[in-house]
mmCIF file of C-alpha atoms and ligand atoms in Angstrom:
data_model
loop_
_atom_site.group_PDB
_atom_site.id
_atom_site.type_symbol
_atom_site.label_atom_id
_atom_site.label_comp_id
_atom_site.label_asym_id
_atom_site.label_seq_id
_atom_site.Cartn_x
_atom_site.Cartn_y
_atom_site.Cartn_z
ATOM 1 C CA UNK A 1 46.996 112.672 91.323
ATOM 2 C CA UNK A 2 47.501 114.243 88.168
ATOM 3 C CA UNK A 3 48.485 112.490 85.005
ATOM 4 C CA UNK A 4 51.928 114.123 84.579
ATOM 5 C CA UNK A 5 52.711 113.467 88.039
ATOM 6 C CA UNK A 6 51.897 109.608 87.464
ATOM 7 C CA UNK A 7 53.858 109.675 84.338
ATOM 8 C CA UNK A 8 56.921 111.081 85.931
ATOM 9 C CA UNK A 9 56.505 108.790 89.059
ATOM 10 C CA UNK A 10 56.266 105.847 86.764
ATOM 11 C CA UNK A 11 59.338 106.937 84.872
ATOM 12 C CA UNK A 12 61.197 107.656 87.933
ATOM 13 C CA UNK A 13 60.119 104.303 89.545
ATOM 14 C CA UNK A 14 61.231 102.438 86.444
ATOM 15 C CA UNK A 15 64.588 104.400 86.497
ATOM 16 C CA UNK A 16 65.040 103.547 90.182
ATOM 17 C CA UNK A 17 64.109 99.963 89.529
ATOM 18 C CA UNK A 18 67.056 100.155 86.908
ATOM 19 C CA UNK A 19 69.642 101.595 89.418
ATOM 20 C CA UNK A 20 69.001 99.402 92.428
ATOM 21 C CA UNK A 21 69.692 95.736 93.266
ATOM 22 C CA UNK A 22 72.688 95.429 91.020
ATOM 23 C CA UNK A 23 75.129 92.650 91.238
ATOM 24 C CA UNK A 24 78.842 93.127 90.978
ATOM 25 C CA UNK A 25 78.763 91.248 87.622
ATOM 26 C CA UNK A 26 79.134 93.874 84.914
ATOM 27 C CA UNK A 27 77.051 91.942 82.515
ATOM 28 C CA UNK A 28 74.004 92.348 84.612
ATOM 29 C CA UNK A 29 73.964 95.987 84.053
ATOM 30 C CA UNK A 30 72.793 95.605 80.334
ATOM 31 C CA UNK A 31 69.248 94.766 81.298
ATOM 32 C CA UNK A 32 68.958 97.870 83.472
ATOM 33 C CA UNK A 33 70.838 100.437 81.539
ATOM 34 C CA UNK A 34 70.251 101.547 78.008
ATOM 35 C CA UNK A 35 73.405 102.318 76.390
ATOM 36 C CA UNK A 36 73.412 104.706 73.395
ATOM 37 C CA UNK A 37 73.089 102.880 70.295
ATOM 38 C CA UNK A 38 76.361 103.838 68.794
ATOM 39 C CA UNK A 39 79.648 105.303 70.272
ATOM 40 C CA UNK A 40 79.168 108.362 68.335
ATOM 41 C CA UNK A 41 80.940 111.176 70.184
ATOM 42 C CA UNK A 42 79.453 114.601 69.329
ATOM 43 C CA UNK A 43 81.351 117.820 70.413
ATOM 44 C CA UNK A 44 79.751 121.048 70.941
ATOM 45 C CA UNK A 45 81.249 124.429 71.357
ATOM 46 C CA UNK A 46 78.005 125.991 70.652
ATOM 47 C CA UNK A 47 75.148 126.983 72.883
ATOM 48 C CA UNK A 48 72.154 125.031 72.442
ATOM 49 C CA UNK A 49 69.807 126.888 70.034
ATOM 50 C CA UNK A 50 67.110 124.425 69.126
ATOM 51 C CA UNK A 51 64.413 123.293 71.650
ATOM 52 C CA UNK A 52 63.391 119.986 69.890
ATOM 53 C CA UNK A 53 59.968 119.282 69.526
ATOM 54 C CA UNK A 54 59.593 117.205 72.299
ATOM 55 C CA UNK A 55 56.494 116.574 74.413
ATOM 56 C CA UNK A 56 56.022 119.845 76.093
ATOM 57 C CA UNK A 57 53.856 118.388 79.054
ATOM 58 C CA UNK A 58 54.585 120.535 82.085
ATOM 59 C CA UNK A 59 54.196 118.966 85.560
ATOM 60 C CA UNK A 60 50.741 119.935 87.039
ATOM 61 C CA UNK A 61 50.969 117.916 90.303
ATOM 62 C CA UNK A 62 53.786 120.031 91.915
ATOM 63 C CA UNK A 63 51.931 122.754 93.845
ATOM 64 C CA UNK A 64 52.978 126.363 92.626
ATOM 65 C CA UNK A 65 54.806 128.501 94.743
ATOM 66 C CA UNK A 66 52.374 130.956 96.556
ATOM 67 C CA UNK A 67 54.478 133.820 95.317
ATOM 68 C CA UNK A 68 54.564 133.035 91.560
ATOM 69 C CA UNK A 69 54.519 136.333 89.795
ATOM 70 C CA UNK A 70 52.284 136.742 86.938
ATOM 71 C CA UNK A 71 53.736 136.276 83.391
ATOM 72 C CA UNK A 72 54.683 139.571 81.922
ATOM 73 C CA UNK A 73 54.114 140.420 78.399
ATOM 74 C CA UNK A 74 57.825 141.061 77.869
ATOM 75 C CA UNK A 75 58.624 139.331 74.551
ATOM 76 C CA UNK A 76 61.202 136.530 74.969
ATOM 77 C CA UNK A 77 63.427 136.199 72.075
ATOM 78 C CA UNK A 78 63.149 132.847 70.336
ATOM 79 C CA UNK A 79 66.224 130.542 71.328
ATOM 80 C CA UNK A 80 67.327 130.584 67.857
ATOM 81 C CA UNK A 81 67.598 134.422 67.445
ATOM 82 C CA UNK A 82 70.242 134.598 70.270
ATOM 83 C CA UNK A 83 73.825 134.854 69.017
ATOM 84 C CA UNK A 84 76.218 132.663 70.715
ATOM 85 C CA UNK A 85 78.945 134.451 72.448
ATOM 86 C CA UNK A 86 82.394 133.711 71.066
ATOM 87 C CA UNK A 87 84.742 136.042 72.980
ATOM 88 C CA UNK A 88 86.175 134.378 76.057
ATOM 89 C CA UNK A 89 86.682 136.486 79.210
ATOM 90 C CA UNK A 90 90.244 137.797 78.672
ATOM 91 C CA UNK A 91 90.770 137.600 82.428
ATOM 92 C CA UNK A 92 90.380 133.974 82.861
ATOM 93 C CA UNK A 93 93.374 132.510 83.866
ATOM 94 C CA UNK A 94 92.805 128.871 84.915
ATOM 95 C CA UNK A 95 96.011 126.949 86.287
ATOM 96 C CA UNK A 96 94.342 123.765 85.381
ATOM 97 C CA UNK A 97 93.904 122.360 82.019
ATOM 98 C CA UNK A 98 90.245 121.272 81.589
ATOM 99 C CA UNK A 99 89.292 118.516 79.277
ATOM 100 C CA UNK A 100 86.900 119.871 76.488
ATOM 101 C CA UNK A 101 83.112 119.981 77.365
ATOM 102 C CA UNK A 102 82.416 117.397 74.887
ATOM 103 C CA UNK A 103 79.138 115.727 74.886
ATOM 104 C CA UNK A 104 79.943 111.977 74.599
ATOM 105 C CA UNK A 105 76.833 109.967 73.865
ATOM 106 C CA UNK A 106 78.332 106.679 74.883
ATOM 107 C CA UNK A 107 77.953 105.755 78.473
ATOM 108 C CA UNK A 108 78.745 102.054 78.483
ATOM 109 C CA UNK A 109 82.393 102.260 78.852
ATOM 110 C CA UNK A 110 82.538 102.624 82.614
ATOM 111 C CA UNK A 111 79.412 100.391 83.221
ATOM 112 C CA UNK A 112 80.645 97.362 81.168
ATOM 113 C CA UNK A 113 84.544 97.659 81.620
ATOM 114 C CA UNK A 114 84.782 97.878 85.309
ATOM 115 C CA UNK A 115 87.517 96.302 87.080
ATOM 116 C CA UNK A 116 88.109 99.194 89.328
ATOM 117 C CA UNK A 117 88.349 98.987 93.095
ATOM 118 C CA UNK A 118 85.009 99.858 94.575
ATOM 119 C CA UNK A 119 84.148 102.572 96.967
ATOM 120 C CA UNK A 120 81.390 102.040 99.686
ATOM 121 C CA UNK A 121 77.954 103.563 100.137
ATOM 122 C CA UNK A 122 76.925 104.203 103.771
ATOM 123 C CA UNK A 123 73.827 105.696 105.473
ATOM 124 C CA UNK A 124 74.345 108.990 107.024
ATOM 125 C CA UNK A 125 72.145 110.370 109.659
ATOM 126 C CA UNK A 126 71.947 114.053 110.517
ATOM 127 C CA UNK A 127 69.731 116.304 112.596
ATOM 128 C CA UNK A 128 67.505 118.868 111.009
ATOM 129 C CA UNK A 129 64.436 120.989 111.468
ATOM 130 C CA UNK A 130 61.993 123.440 109.843
ATOM 131 C CA UNK A 131 64.250 126.449 109.299
ATOM 132 C CA UNK A 132 61.247 128.538 108.288
ATOM 133 C CA UNK A 133 59.796 128.371 111.826
ATOM 134 C CA UNK A 134 61.118 129.874 115.056
ATOM 135 C CA UNK A 135 60.585 126.802 117.003
ATOM 136 C CA UNK A 136 60.961 124.121 114.418
ATOM 137 C CA UNK A 137 61.155 120.722 115.888
ATOM 138 C CA UNK A 138 64.287 118.687 115.481
ATOM 139 C CA UNK A 139 64.280 115.251 113.800
ATOM 140 C CA UNK A 140 66.604 112.803 112.169
ATOM 141 C CA UNK A 141 67.045 112.634 108.561
ATOM 142 C CA UNK A 142 69.296 110.190 106.312
ATOM 143 C CA UNK A 143 71.442 110.814 103.366
ATOM 144 C CA UNK A 144 73.473 108.354 101.517
ATOM 145 C CA UNK A 145 77.331 108.932 101.160
ATOM 146 C CA UNK A 146 79.656 107.471 98.805
ATOM 147 C CA UNK A 147 83.322 107.094 100.116
ATOM 148 C CA UNK A 148 85.911 106.389 97.361
ATOM 149 C CA UNK A 149 87.876 103.187 97.237
ATOM 150 C CA UNK A 150 91.039 104.689 98.919
ATOM 151 C CA UNK A 151 89.017 106.204 101.768
ATOM 152 C CA UNK A 152 90.673 105.324 105.034
ATOM 153 C CA UNK A 153 88.888 106.321 108.231
ATOM 154 C CA UNK A 154 92.122 106.375 110.112
ATOM 155 C CA UNK A 155 93.713 108.928 107.618
ATOM 156 C CA UNK A 156 92.540 112.442 108.580
ATOM 157 C CA UNK A 157 95.244 113.929 106.289
ATOM 158 C CA UNK A 158 93.758 113.257 102.895
ATOM 159 C CA UNK A 159 91.102 115.837 101.916
ATOM 160 C CA UNK A 160 88.166 115.072 99.598
ATOM 161 C CA UNK A 161 86.064 117.066 97.239
ATOM 162 C CA UNK A 162 82.310 116.745 97.824
ATOM 163 C CA UNK A 163 79.583 116.342 95.268
ATOM 164 C CA UNK A 164 76.157 116.812 96.731
ATOM 165 C CA UNK A 165 73.401 115.323 94.715
ATOM 166 C CA UNK A 166 69.555 115.791 94.688
ATOM 167 C CA UNK A 167 67.107 113.359 93.399
ATOM 168 C CA UNK A 168 63.941 114.168 91.499
ATOM 169 C CA UNK A 169 60.187 114.124 92.319
ATOM 170 C CA UNK A 170 58.906 111.184 94.316
ATOM 171 C CA UNK A 171 62.362 109.695 94.738
ATOM 172 C CA UNK A 172 65.101 109.420 97.436
ATOM 173 C CA UNK A 173 69.057 109.406 97.675
ATOM 174 C CA UNK A 174 68.714 105.836 96.450
ATOM 175 C CA UNK A 175 68.073 107.200 93.036
ATOM 176 C CA UNK A 176 71.657 108.091 92.732
ATOM 177 C CA UNK A 177 73.406 105.846 95.212
ATOM 178 C CA UNK A 178 71.093 102.716 95.296
ATOM 179 C CA UNK A 179 71.296 102.318 99.016
ATOM 180 C CA UNK A 180 73.812 101.604 101.620
ATOM 181 C CA UNK A 181 76.221 98.582 100.832
ATOM 182 C CA UNK A 182 75.286 98.362 97.013
ATOM 183 C CA UNK A 183 76.901 99.608 94.136
ATOM 184 C CA UNK A 184 74.909 101.606 91.628
ATOM 185 C CA UNK A 185 76.173 102.099 88.196
ATOM 186 C CA UNK A 186 76.921 105.689 89.203
ATOM 187 C CA UNK A 187 79.269 104.523 91.908
ATOM 188 C CA UNK A 188 81.031 102.340 89.597
ATOM 189 C CA UNK A 189 81.437 104.972 87.088
ATOM 190 C CA UNK A 190 82.955 107.177 89.762
ATOM 191 C CA UNK A 191 85.124 104.164 90.957
ATOM 192 C CA UNK A 192 86.432 103.961 87.449
ATOM 193 C CA UNK A 193 87.169 107.509 86.814
ATOM 194 C CA UNK A 194 89.149 107.681 90.170
ATOM 195 C CA UNK A 195 91.103 104.587 89.229
ATOM 196 C CA UNK A 196 91.784 105.973 85.714
ATOM 197 C CA UNK A 197 92.884 109.174 87.333
ATOM 198 C CA UNK A 198 90.335 111.350 85.394
ATOM 199 C CA UNK A 199 89.117 112.739 88.731
ATOM 200 C CA UNK A 200 90.577 113.000 92.005
ATOM 201 C CA UNK A 201 88.932 110.612 94.730
ATOM 202 C CA UNK A 202 85.748 112.462 95.891
ATOM 203 C CA UNK A 203 82.948 111.956 98.341
ATOM 204 C CA UNK A 204 79.427 111.948 96.988
ATOM 205 C CA UNK A 205 76.399 112.831 99.372
ATOM 206 C CA UNK A 206 72.843 112.092 97.953
ATOM 207 C CA UNK A 207 70.354 114.149 99.884
ATOM 208 C CA UNK A 208 66.698 114.457 99.944
ATOM 209 C CA UNK A 209 64.281 117.500 99.972
ATOM 210 C CA UNK A 210 61.565 115.754 101.570
ATOM 211 C CA UNK A 211 60.649 116.934 105.153
ATOM 212 C CA UNK A 212 58.601 115.910 108.079
ATOM 213 C CA UNK A 213 56.881 119.239 108.046
ATOM 214 C CA UNK A 214 55.901 120.172 104.411
ATOM 215 C CA UNK A 215 54.397 118.381 101.496
ATOM 216 C CA UNK A 216 55.113 121.129 99.175
ATOM 217 C CA UNK A 217 57.748 119.784 96.930
ATOM 218 C CA UNK A 218 58.518 123.022 95.240
ATOM 219 C CA UNK A 219 58.849 124.934 98.477
ATOM 220 C CA UNK A 220 60.969 122.144 99.983
ATOM 221 C CA UNK A 221 63.323 122.448 96.918
ATOM 222 C CA UNK A 222 63.512 126.268 97.150
ATOM 223 C CA UNK A 223 64.249 126.110 100.853
ATOM 224 C CA UNK A 224 66.530 123.277 100.893
ATOM 225 C CA UNK A 225 69.607 125.492 100.881
ATOM 226 C CA UNK A 226 68.749 126.257 104.745
ATOM 227 C CA UNK A 227 69.043 122.619 105.528
ATOM 228 C CA UNK A 228 72.025 122.200 103.308
ATOM 229 C CA UNK A 229 74.077 124.881 104.907
ATOM 230 C CA UNK A 230 72.706 124.502 108.545
ATOM 231 C CA UNK A 231 72.665 120.751 108.886
ATOM 232 C CA UNK A 232 74.000 118.568 106.123
ATOM 233 C CA UNK A 233 77.231 120.384 105.471
ATOM 234 C CA UNK A 234 78.176 120.868 109.158
ATOM 235 C CA UNK A 235 77.400 117.085 109.800
ATOM 236 C CA UNK A 236 79.067 115.680 106.784
ATOM 237 C CA UNK A 237 82.057 117.881 106.605
ATOM 238 C CA UNK A 238 83.007 117.502 110.257
ATOM 239 C CA UNK A 239 82.705 113.474 109.850
ATOM 240 C CA UNK A 240 84.666 113.142 106.924
ATOM 241 C CA UNK A 241 87.904 114.914 105.862
ATOM 242 C CA UNK A 242 86.917 117.497 103.210
ATOM 243 C CA UNK A 243 88.679 120.809 102.504
ATOM 244 C CA UNK A 244 86.527 122.712 104.954
ATOM 245 C CA UNK A 245 88.948 123.501 107.752
ATOM 246 C CA UNK A 246 86.165 124.895 109.769
ATOM 247 C CA UNK A 247 82.435 125.181 109.562
ATOM 248 C CA UNK A 248 82.211 128.941 109.388
ATOM 249 C CA UNK A 249 81.308 131.298 106.597
ATOM 250 C CA UNK A 250 85.191 131.726 106.209
ATOM 251 C CA UNK A 251 86.077 128.111 106.043
ATOM 252 C CA UNK A 252 83.329 127.166 103.637
ATOM 253 C CA UNK A 253 84.203 130.084 101.414
ATOM 254 C CA UNK A 254 87.887 129.163 101.456
ATOM 255 C CA UNK A 255 86.894 125.532 100.283
ATOM 256 C CA UNK A 256 84.062 126.360 97.954
ATOM 257 C CA UNK A 257 86.055 125.242 94.823
ATOM 258 C CA UNK A 258 86.094 121.728 96.433
ATOM 259 C CA UNK A 259 82.219 121.662 96.725
ATOM 260 C CA UNK A 260 79.610 120.892 94.050
ATOM 261 C CA UNK A 261 75.826 120.557 94.081
ATOM 262 C CA UNK A 262 73.888 118.712 91.411
ATOM 263 C CA UNK A 263 70.405 117.223 90.971
ATOM 264 C CA UNK A 264 68.002 115.833 88.578
ATOM 265 C CA UNK A 265 64.467 117.415 87.823
ATOM 266 C CA UNK A 266 63.173 118.783 91.116
ATOM 267 C CA UNK A 267 66.928 118.249 92.098
ATOM 268 C CA UNK A 268 67.919 120.657 89.298
ATOM 269 C CA UNK A 269 65.180 123.023 90.481
ATOM 270 C CA UNK A 270 67.099 122.702 93.967
ATOM 271 C CA UNK A 271 70.465 123.266 92.284
ATOM 272 C CA UNK A 272 69.475 126.444 90.766
ATOM 273 C CA UNK A 273 68.179 127.583 94.210
ATOM 274 C CA UNK A 274 71.514 126.527 95.875
ATOM 275 C CA UNK A 275 73.320 128.499 93.111
ATOM 276 C CA UNK A 276 71.228 131.592 94.004
ATOM 277 C CA UNK A 277 71.828 131.155 97.851
ATOM 278 C CA UNK A 278 75.202 129.495 98.231
ATOM 279 C CA UNK A 279 77.537 130.782 95.762
ATOM 280 C CA UNK A 280 79.822 131.676 98.734
ATOM 281 C CA UNK A 281 80.060 128.086 99.625
ATOM 282 C CA UNK A 282 79.859 126.227 96.299
ATOM 283 C CA UNK A 283 81.816 126.820 92.993
ATOM 284 C CA UNK A 284 80.377 124.046 90.932
ATOM 285 C CA UNK A 285 76.786 123.470 89.851
ATOM 286 C CA UNK A 286 75.169 120.503 87.912
ATOM 287 C CA UNK A 287 71.597 121.209 87.187
ATOM 288 C CA UNK A 288 70.412 118.153 85.222
ATOM 289 C CA UNK A 289 66.825 117.990 83.377
ATOM 290 C CA UNK A 290 65.358 120.881 85.124
ATOM 291 C CA UNK A 291 65.109 124.720 85.086
ATOM 292 C CA UNK A 292 65.202 127.442 87.719
ATOM 293 C CA UNK A 293 61.740 127.983 89.480
ATOM 294 C CA UNK A 294 62.710 131.113 91.438
ATOM 295 C CA UNK A 295 60.156 133.166 89.466
ATOM 296 C CA UNK A 296 57.716 130.391 89.284
ATOM 297 C CA UNK A 297 57.164 126.753 88.159
ATOM 298 C CA UNK A 298 58.869 126.331 84.818
ATOM 299 C CA UNK A 299 59.828 129.798 84.536
ATOM 300 C CA UNK A 300 62.975 128.718 82.557
ATOM 301 C CA UNK A 301 60.554 128.784 79.563
ATOM 302 C CA UNK A 302 57.810 131.138 80.586
ATOM 303 C CA UNK A 303 59.996 133.775 81.984
ATOM 304 C CA UNK A 304 63.604 132.749 80.538
ATOM 305 C CA UNK A 305 65.036 136.129 80.301
ATOM 306 C CA UNK A 306 63.886 137.179 83.822
ATOM 307 C CA UNK A 307 65.005 134.129 85.263
ATOM 308 C CA UNK A 308 68.470 134.421 83.510
ATOM 309 C CA UNK A 309 68.721 138.048 84.830
ATOM 310 C CA UNK A 310 67.519 136.943 88.403
ATOM 311 C CA UNK A 311 70.511 134.461 88.505
ATOM 312 C CA UNK A 312 72.931 137.060 87.331
ATOM 313 C CA UNK A 313 71.484 139.452 89.945
ATOM 314 C CA UNK A 314 72.149 136.866 92.523
ATOM 315 C CA UNK A 315 75.851 136.341 91.327
ATOM 316 C CA UNK A 316 76.289 140.124 91.891
ATOM 317 C CA UNK A 317 74.640 140.179 95.218
ATOM 318 C CA UNK A 318 77.250 137.611 96.330
ATOM 319 C CA UNK A 319 79.996 139.880 95.072
ATOM 320 C CA UNK A 320 80.949 137.166 92.589
ATOM 321 C CA UNK A 321 81.915 137.406 89.024
ATOM 322 C CA UNK A 322 81.980 135.190 85.926
ATOM 323 C CA UNK A 323 85.152 133.911 87.182
ATOM 324 C CA UNK A 324 83.787 132.484 90.426
ATOM 325 C CA UNK A 325 81.744 129.670 89.560
ATOM 326 C CA UNK A 326 81.079 126.908 86.883
ATOM 327 C CA UNK A 327 77.622 125.630 85.635
ATOM 328 C CA UNK A 328 77.672 122.308 83.892
ATOM 329 C CA UNK A 329 73.889 121.923 82.963
ATOM 330 C CA UNK A 330 72.542 118.864 81.211
ATOM 331 C CA UNK A 331 69.412 117.615 79.689
ATOM 332 C CA UNK A 332 68.011 114.650 77.447
ATOM 333 C CA UNK A 333 67.202 115.698 73.970
ATOM 334 C CA UNK A 334 63.768 114.224 74.257
ATOM 335 C CA UNK A 335 63.635 115.164 77.942
ATOM 336 C CA UNK A 336 60.274 116.838 79.087
ATOM 337 C CA UNK A 337 62.402 119.288 80.919
ATOM 338 C CA UNK A 338 64.337 120.364 77.623
ATOM 339 C CA UNK A 339 61.794 122.983 76.616
ATOM 340 C CA UNK A 340 62.172 124.635 80.048
ATOM 341 C CA UNK A 341 65.829 124.410 80.563
ATOM 342 C CA UNK A 342 67.118 125.189 77.108
ATOM 343 C CA UNK A 343 65.441 128.599 76.642
ATOM 344 C CA UNK A 344 66.769 129.637 80.165
ATOM 345 C CA UNK A 345 70.263 128.575 79.125
ATOM 346 C CA UNK A 346 69.990 130.580 75.815
ATOM 347 C CA UNK A 347 68.858 133.678 77.755
ATOM 348 C CA UNK A 348 71.856 133.239 80.348
ATOM 349 C CA UNK A 349 74.076 133.029 77.224
ATOM 350 C CA UNK A 350 72.826 136.610 76.456
ATOM 351 C CA UNK A 351 74.238 137.982 79.767
ATOM 352 C CA UNK A 352 77.849 137.612 78.824
ATOM 353 C CA UNK A 353 79.223 139.600 81.675
ATOM 354 C CA UNK A 354 77.965 137.041 84.063
ATOM 355 C CA UNK A 355 77.627 133.770 82.143
ATOM 356 C CA UNK A 356 80.057 132.733 79.499
ATOM 357 C CA UNK A 357 79.062 129.738 77.487
ATOM 358 C CA UNK A 358 82.235 127.668 76.585
ATOM 359 C CA UNK A 359 83.561 124.639 75.182
ATOM 360 C CA UNK A 360 86.191 124.488 77.966
ATOM 361 C CA UNK A 361 86.000 125.694 81.448
ATOM 362 C CA UNK A 362 89.324 127.569 80.909
ATOM 363 C CA UNK A 363 87.498 130.020 78.756
ATOM 364 C CA UNK A 364 84.078 130.307 80.431
ATOM 365 C CA UNK A 365 81.685 129.309 83.162
ATOM 366 C CA UNK A 366 78.599 127.652 81.471
ATOM 367 C CA UNK A 367 78.040 124.493 79.537
ATOM 368 C CA UNK A 368 74.823 122.547 78.491
ATOM 369 C CA UNK A 369 75.311 119.031 77.831
ATOM 370 C CA UNK A 370 72.382 117.746 75.765
ATOM 371 C CA UNK A 371 72.493 113.972 75.423
ATOM 372 C CA UNK A 372 70.146 111.673 73.659
ATOM 373 C CA UNK A 373 67.407 110.459 76.091
ATOM 374 C CA UNK A 374 64.464 111.404 78.107
ATOM 375 C CA UNK A 375 63.699 112.467 81.656
ATOM 376 C CA UNK A 376 65.351 109.543 83.289
ATOM 377 C CA UNK A 377 68.501 107.983 84.983
ATOM 378 C CA UNK A 378 70.059 107.105 81.431
ATOM 379 C CA UNK A 379 70.289 110.660 80.662
ATOM 380 C CA UNK A 380 71.482 111.800 84.048
ATOM 381 C CA UNK A 381 74.053 108.941 83.825
ATOM 382 C CA UNK A 382 75.362 110.383 80.427
ATOM 383 C CA UNK A 383 75.520 113.924 81.839
ATOM 384 C CA UNK A 384 77.446 112.681 85.004
ATOM 385 C CA UNK A 385 79.815 110.696 82.837
ATOM 386 C CA UNK A 386 80.567 113.939 80.690
ATOM 387 C CA UNK A 387 80.284 116.361 83.543
ATOM 388 C CA UNK A 388 81.984 114.902 86.597
ATOM 389 C CA UNK A 389 85.514 115.157 85.183
ATOM 390 C CA UNK A 390 84.881 118.883 84.641
ATOM 391 C CA UNK A 391 84.395 119.508 88.389
ATOM 392 C CA UNK A 392 86.743 120.759 90.891
ATOM 393 C CA UNK A 393 90.342 122.350 90.545
HETATM 394 C C1 FER B 1 61.447 120.859 84.974
HETATM 395 C C2 FER B 1 61.871 120.929 86.297
HETATM 396 C C3 FER B 1 61.234 119.880 87.092
HETATM 397 C C4 FER B 1 60.471 120.005 84.536
HETATM 398 C C5 FER B 1 59.806 119.047 85.404
HETATM 399 C C6 FER B 1 60.231 119.129 86.762
HETATM 400 C C7 FER B 1 58.998 119.281 82.739
HETATM 401 C C8 FER B 1 59.795 118.298 87.778
HETATM 402 C C9 FER B 1 58.571 117.897 87.732
HETATM 403 C C10 FER B 1 57.925 116.825 88.742
HETATM 404 O O1 FER B 1 58.905 116.160 89.591
HETATM 405 O O2 FER B 1 56.888 116.858 88.979
HETATM 406 O O3 FER B 1 61.916 121.668 84.094
HETATM 407 O O4 FER B 1 60.064 120.112 83.357
#
C-alpha cells in the first residue's frame, strides 16, 4: 500500500474512532470532536478564489480509471484570475426563503447542547448485483438508515425527504451514522435541527460503494449510480414513506426536489458522478472534500475547465437548466482535496449559464463552503452543519 493511502486510511480510521461508540452524554463528545477554537462566523458571498498552500499530496493508491484521458495542454486560468459572477439569474423565482449560505465555523452548538428527541439508526439490507455484467450475481448489501424522532411506522401519510450519504476511502456507512442503534454526532445534529424546526424531518441513508465483485474503488464510485437507481432507491423508498409515489422514472422525477446525495472524499467523487447521471432523480448535491473524477483521478485540478464543462454538458443532456439543481460543495481549508475541488468550482463559476455561484440559493445554484480543518469528519461535520438546512424545498 502506498503512503498516501495509509495516511488517508489512518486519518479516516481516527475520524471513525471519533464518531463511534458515543454515549448519550453530551460531555463525552468533547474528546472525540474538535470544535472550532472560536465562534467566529464567517460569511462568504464570493466564490473561493484562493487555493491555500496545503499539502498537495494526491492519492496514489486508488487505481486510475482505465479510460483516463491524457492531460491536454489547454492552459487553465489560475483560480485567482476568474471573475466572480455577480448577476443573479433573473428567472429564479423560489417560493421558499433560504437562509444565506454562510460558512459558520462553529460546530459545537448542536453537539454540546442537545436535549432534542433522538431519531434511530437501523441496518437496512437490500439486494444488489454487478450492473456492468449481463449475468451479475445477486447478493445482499447493507446500508444504515437514520429515521427521525417523529418517525412512526404506522403512519404512512407523512412523507420524508431523503439524504443519501457516501463515505470516503476505506470506510463504511458507519462513518456517518456510527452503526445501528447508536447515536453519532451527525444524527444528534440532525435531531436538533429537526427539533429546532430548522429542517423538516428527514431520512438519511448512508450507503457504501464497496462491492463483492470489484476492488477498483474509483470505478465503484463512478458506477455506483447504477446500484443507487436500481437497488438502493427502490428498496428504501418502498420501505419508508418518501415523496416517491412510485418507483418509475416519472415518480422519481416528480419527487427529485425531495432527494439529495452527498459524500466525503471518494464519496464526493461518487456525488459528482451521481450528479452527472441522476439529475432526473436528484435536485440537491453535497460533494464534500473531493472533486469530480469523470475525466480522470483528481481532474478537478488537472483538467478543471474540462471537468466543469463536462458537468455543464451533463446538465444540458438531461434537459436541465441552472434552475433545476443545487450544489452545496464543501471542503476544509487545509484539506488535501481542497487543491482539487476549489479549481473545479472556480471553473464551474465561469460557466454562468449553468452554474451560478450564490450566497443564497434563491439567487443561484452553487455554493462552496470552506471551513477550517483537514480531510476528516470534523470538516464534514461543519459542512453538514452549514449545508443541511439549505437542502430541500
Ligand atoms: C480528492 C478526491 C478524493 C482527493 C482525494 C480523494 C486528495 C480520495 C482519496 C482516497 O480515498 O484515497 O480530491 O484529493
